[in-house]
């Protein structure tokens, strides 16, 4: 999760919402990403999507079997669906996202019966650090 937090700081450096993600297979980082929506003029340039794309390119496979994803913020619905479709095994995230979080906050998307793949999840890892980074970012926008 520390590396995901480092990715979030890269987003902060370019004035993007500081969210970072990494994909891990066999204890090795095979994909990483951070929010780049503004820089890339893309609604899909979320940290999770970038990390999944990088891992898929690394493995030369759109299925990320036996891989885990670490994210500094609870994923939205778009990212949750990508996590399922990529067949990731586990999702670990730092802090809930009360407005758009699709895992525990606004929805329990990963528990939907219609999904054809199960993703395990846990949260709370480096919660204080991730929350502080986000709070500082949004506080700077209200000045």
CSV table of N, CA and C in Angstrom, one decimal, residues 21-95:
chain,number,residue,atom,x,y,z
A,21,UNK,N,-2.7,3.5,-7.3
A,21,UNK,CA,-3.0,2.1,-7.3
A,21,UNK,C,-1.9,1.3,-7.8
A,22,UNK,N,-1.7,0.1,-7.3
A,22,UNK,CA,-0.7,-0.8,-7.9
A,22,UNK,C,-1.4,-2.2,-8.0
A,23,UNK,N,-0.9,-3.0,-9.0
A,23,UNK,CA,-1.3,-4.4,-9.2
A,23,UNK,C,-0.1,-5.2,-8.9
A,24,UNK,N,-0.3,-6.2,-8.1
A,24,UNK,CA,0.8,-7.1,-7.6
A,24,UNK,C,0.5,-8.6,-8.0
A,25,UNK,N,1.5,-9.2,-8.4
A,25,UNK,CA,1.5,-10.7,-8.7
A,25,UNK,C,2.7,-11.3,-8.1
A,26,UNK,N,2.5,-12.3,-7.3
A,26,UNK,CA,3.6,-13.0,-6.7
A,26,UNK,C,4.6,-12.1,-6.0
A,27,UNK,N,4.0,-11.1,-5.2
A,27,UNK,CA,4.7,-10.1,-4.4
A,27,UNK,C,5.5,-9.2,-5.3
A,28,UNK,N,5.2,-9.0,-6.5
A,28,UNK,CA,5.9,-8.1,-7.4
A,28,UNK,C,4.9,-7.2,-8.1
A,29,UNK,N,5.3,-5.9,-8.1
A,29,UNK,CA,4.4,-4.9,-8.7
A,29,UNK,C,4.5,-5.0,-10.2
A,30,UNK,N,3.4,-5.2,-10.9
A,30,UNK,CA,3.4,-5.4,-12.3
A,30,UNK,C,2.6,-4.3,-13.0
A,31,UNK,N,2.0,-3.4,-12.2
A,31,UNK,CA,1.3,-2.3,-12.8
A,31,UNK,C,1.1,-1.2,-11.8
A,32,UNK,N,1.1,0.0,-12.2
A,32,UNK,CA,0.9,1.1,-11.2
A,32,UNK,C,0.1,2.2,-12.0
A,33,UNK,N,-0.5,3.1,-11.2
A,33,UNK,CA,-1.2,4.2,-11.8
A,33,UNK,C,-1.6,5.2,-10.8
A,34,UNK,N,-1.9,6.4,-11.3
A,34,UNK,CA,-2.5,7.5,-10.4
A,34,UNK,C,-3.5,8.3,-11.3
A,35,UNK,N,-4.4,9.0,-10.6
A,35,UNK,CA,-5.4,9.8,-11.3
A,35,UNK,C,-4.7,10.8,-12.3
A,36,UNK,N,-5.3,10.8,-13.5
A,36,UNK,CA,-4.8,11.7,-14.5
A,36,UNK,C,-5.9,12.2,-15.4
A,37,UNK,N,-7.1,12.3,-14.8
A,37,UNK,CA,-8.3,12.8,-15.5
A,37,UNK,C,-8.1,14.1,-16.2
A,38,UNK,N,-7.6,15.1,-15.5
A,38,UNK,CA,-7.5,16.4,-16.0
A,38,UNK,C,-6.4,16.5,-17.1
A,39,UNK,N,-5.2,15.9,-16.7
A,39,UNK,CA,-4.1,15.9,-17.6
A,39,UNK,C,-4.4,15.2,-19.0
A,40,UNK,N,-5.1,14.1,-18.9
A,40,UNK,CA,-5.4,13.4,-20.1
A,40,UNK,C,-6.8,13.7,-20.7
A,41,UNK,N,-7.5,14.6,-20.1
A,41,UNK,CA,-8.9,14.9,-20.6
A,41,UNK,C,-9.7,13.6,-20.7
A,42,UNK,N,-9.7,12.8,-19.7
A,42,UNK,CA,-10.3,11.5,-19.8
A,42,UNK,C,-11.0,11.2,-18.5
A,43,UNK,N,-12.3,10.9,-18.6
A,43,UNK,CA,-13.1,10.4,-17.4
A,43,UNK,C,-12.7,9.1,-16.9
A,44,UNK,N,-12.0,8.3,-17.8
A,44,UNK,CA,-11.6,6.9,-17.4
A,44,UNK,C,-10.1,6.9,-16.9
A,45,UNK,N,-9.5,8.0,-16.8
A,45,UNK,CA,-8.0,8.0,-16.3
A,45,UNK,C,-7.9,7.9,-14.8
A,46,UNK,N,-8.6,7.0,-14.2
A,46,UNK,CA,-8.5,6.7,-12.8
A,46,UNK,C,-7.3,5.9,-12.5
A,47,UNK,N,-6.8,6.0,-11.3
A,47,UNK,CA,-5.6,5.2,-10.9
A,47,UNK,C,-5.8,3.7,-11.1
A,48,UNK,N,-6.9,3.2,-10.8
A,48,UNK,CA,-7.1,1.7,-10.9
A,48,UNK,C,-7.1,1.3,-12.4
A,49,UNK,N,-7.7,2.1,-13.2
A,49,UNK,CA,-7.8,1.7,-14.7
A,49,UNK,C,-6.4,1.7,-15.2
A,50,UNK,N,-5.6,2.7,-14.9
A,50,UNK,CA,-4.2,2.8,-15.4
A,50,UNK,C,-3.4,1.7,-14.9
A,51,UNK,N,-3.5,1.3,-13.6
A,51,UNK,CA,-2.7,0.2,-13.0
A,51,UNK,C,-3.1,-1.1,-13.7
A,52,UNK,N,-4.4,-1.3,-13.9
A,52,UNK,CA,-4.9,-2.5,-14.5
A,52,UNK,C,-4.4,-2.6,-16.0
A,53,UNK,N,-4.4,-1.5,-16.7
A,53,UNK,CA,-3.9,-1.5,-18.1
A,53,UNK,C,-2.4,-1.8,-18.1
A,54,UNK,N,-1.7,-1.2,-17.2
A,54,UNK,CA,-0.2,-1.4,-17.2
A,54,UNK,C,0.1,-2.9,-16.8
A,55,UNK,N,-0.7,-3.5,-15.9
A,55,UNK,CA,-0.4,-4.9,-15.5
A,55,UNK,C,-0.8,-5.8,-16.7
A,56,UNK,N,-1.9,-5.5,-17.4
A,56,UNK,CA,-2.3,-6.3,-18.5
A,56,UNK,C,-1.3,-6.2,-19.6
A,57,UNK,N,-0.8,-5.1,-19.9
A,57,UNK,CA,0.3,-5.0,-20.9
A,57,UNK,C,1.5,-5.7,-20.5
A,58,UNK,N,1.9,-5.7,-19.2
A,58,UNK,CA,3.0,-6.4,-18.7
A,58,UNK,C,2.8,-7.9,-18.9
A,59,UNK,N,1.7,-8.4,-18.5
A,59,UNK,CA,1.4,-9.9,-18.6
A,59,UNK,C,1.0,-10.3,-20.0
A,60,UNK,N,0.7,-9.3,-20.9
A,60,UNK,CA,0.2,-9.6,-22.2
A,60,UNK,C,-1.1,-10.4,-22.2
A,61,UNK,N,-2.0,-10.0,-21.2
A,61,UNK,CA,-3.2,-10.7,-21.0
A,61,UNK,C,-4.2,-9.7,-20.3
A,62,UNK,N,-5.4,-9.6,-20.8
A,62,UNK,CA,-6.4,-8.7,-20.1
A,62,UNK,C,-6.9,-9.4,-18.8
A,63,UNK,N,-6.7,-10.6,-18.6
A,63,UNK,CA,-7.1,-11.3,-17.4
A,63,UNK,C,-5.9,-11.3,-16.4
A,64,UNK,N,-6.1,-10.8,-15.3
A,64,UNK,CA,-5.1,-10.6,-14.3
A,64,UNK,C,-5.3,-11.7,-13.2
A,65,UNK,N,-5.2,-12.9,-13.6
A,65,UNK,CA,-5.4,-14.1,-12.7
A,65,UNK,C,-4.4,-14.1,-11.6
A,66,UNK,N,-4.8,-14.3,-10.4
A,66,UNK,CA,-3.9,-14.4,-9.2
A,66,UNK,C,-3.2,-13.1,-8.9
A,67,UNK,N,-3.8,-12.0,-9.3
A,67,UNK,CA,-3.2,-10.7,-9.0
A,67,UNK,C,-4.1,-10.0,-8.0
A,68,UNK,N,-3.5,-9.0,-7.3
A,68,UNK,CA,-4.2,-8.2,-6.3
A,68,UNK,C,-4.0,-6.8,-6.7
A,69,UNK,N,-4.9,-5.9,-6.3
A,69,UNK,CA,-4.8,-4.5,-6.5
A,69,UNK,C,-4.9,-3.8,-5.2
A,70,UNK,N,-4.1,-2.8,-5.0
A,70,UNK,CA,-4.0,-1.9,-3.8
A,70,UNK,C,-4.3,-0.5,-4.3
A,71,UNK,N,-5.3,0.1,-3.6
A,71,UNK,CA,-5.8,1.4,-4.0
A,71,UNK,C,-5.9,2.3,-2.7
A,72,UNK,N,-5.6,3.6,-2.9
A,72,UNK,CA,-5.6,4.4,-1.7
A,72,UNK,C,-7.0,4.9,-1.4
A,73,UNK,N,-8.0,4.7,-2.3
A,73,UNK,CA,-9.3,5.2,-2.0
A,73,UNK,C,-10.3,4.1,-2.5
A,74,UNK,N,-11.4,4.0,-1.9
A,74,UNK,CA,-12.4,3.0,-2.3
A,74,UNK,C,-12.8,3.3,-3.8
A,75,UNK,N,-12.8,2.2,-4.6
A,75,UNK,CA,-13.1,2.4,-6.0
A,75,UNK,C,-14.5,2.8,-6.3
A,76,UNK,N,-14.7,3.5,-7.4
A,76,UNK,CA,-16.0,3.9,-7.9
A,76,UNK,C,-16.6,2.7,-8.6
A,77,UNK,N,-17.8,2.8,-9.1
A,77,UNK,CA,-18.4,1.7,-9.9
A,77,UNK,C,-17.7,1.3,-11.1
A,78,UNK,N,-17.2,2.3,-11.9
A,78,UNK,CA,-16.4,2.0,-13.1
A,78,UNK,C,-15.2,1.2,-12.8
A,79,UNK,N,-14.5,1.6,-11.8
A,79,UNK,CA,-13.2,0.9,-11.4
A,79,UNK,C,-13.6,-0.5,-10.8
A,80,UNK,N,-14.6,-0.6,-10.0
A,80,UNK,CA,-15.0,-1.8,-9.4
A,80,UNK,C,-15.3,-2.8,-10.5
A,81,UNK,N,-16.0,-2.4,-11.6
A,81,UNK,CA,-16.4,-3.3,-12.7
A,81,UNK,C,-15.1,-3.7,-13.4
A,82,UNK,N,-14.1,-2.8,-13.6
A,82,UNK,CA,-12.9,-3.2,-14.2
A,82,UNK,C,-12.1,-4.2,-13.4
A,83,UNK,N,-12.1,-4.0,-12.1
A,83,UNK,CA,-11.5,-5.0,-11.2
A,83,UNK,C,-12.1,-6.4,-11.3
A,84,UNK,N,-13.4,-6.4,-11.4
A,84,UNK,CA,-14.1,-7.7,-11.7
A,84,UNK,C,-13.7,-8.3,-13.0
A,85,UNK,N,-13.8,-7.5,-14.1
A,85,UNK,CA,-13.6,-7.9,-15.4
A,85,UNK,C,-12.2,-8.4,-15.6
A,86,UNK,N,-11.2,-7.8,-14.9
A,86,UNK,CA,-9.8,-8.2,-15.0
A,86,UNK,C,-9.5,-9.5,-14.3
A,87,UNK,N,-10.5,-9.9,-13.5
A,87,UNK,CA,-10.4,-11.1,-12.7
A,87,UNK,C,-9.4,-11.0,-11.6
A,88,UNK,N,-9.2,-9.8,-11.0
A,88,UNK,CA,-8.3,-9.7,-9.9
A,88,UNK,C,-8.8,-10.5,-8.7
A,89,UNK,N,-7.9,-11.0,-8.0
A,89,UNK,CA,-8.2,-11.9,-6.8
A,89,UNK,C,-8.7,-11.1,-5.6
A,90,UNK,N,-7.9,-10.1,-5.2
A,90,UNK,CA,-8.1,-9.3,-4.0
A,90,UNK,C,-8.0,-7.8,-4.3
A,91,UNK,N,-8.8,-7.1,-3.6
A,91,UNK,CA,-8.8,-5.6,-3.6
A,91,UNK,C,-8.5,-5.2,-2.2
A,92,UNK,N,-7.5,-4.4,-2.0
A,92,UNK,CA,-7.1,-3.8,-0.7
A,92,UNK,C,-7.2,-2.2,-0.9
A,93,UNK,N,-8.0,-1.6,-0.1
A,93,UNK,CA,-8.0,-0.1,-0.2
A,93,UNK,C,-7.9,0.6,1.1
A,94,UNK,N,-7.4,1.8,1.1
A,94,UNK,CA,-7.1,2.5,2.3
A,94,UNK,C,-8.3,3.1,3.0
A,95,UNK,N,-9.0,3.9,2.3
A,95,UNK,CA,-10.0,4.7,3.0
A,95,UNK,C,-11.3,4.7,2.2
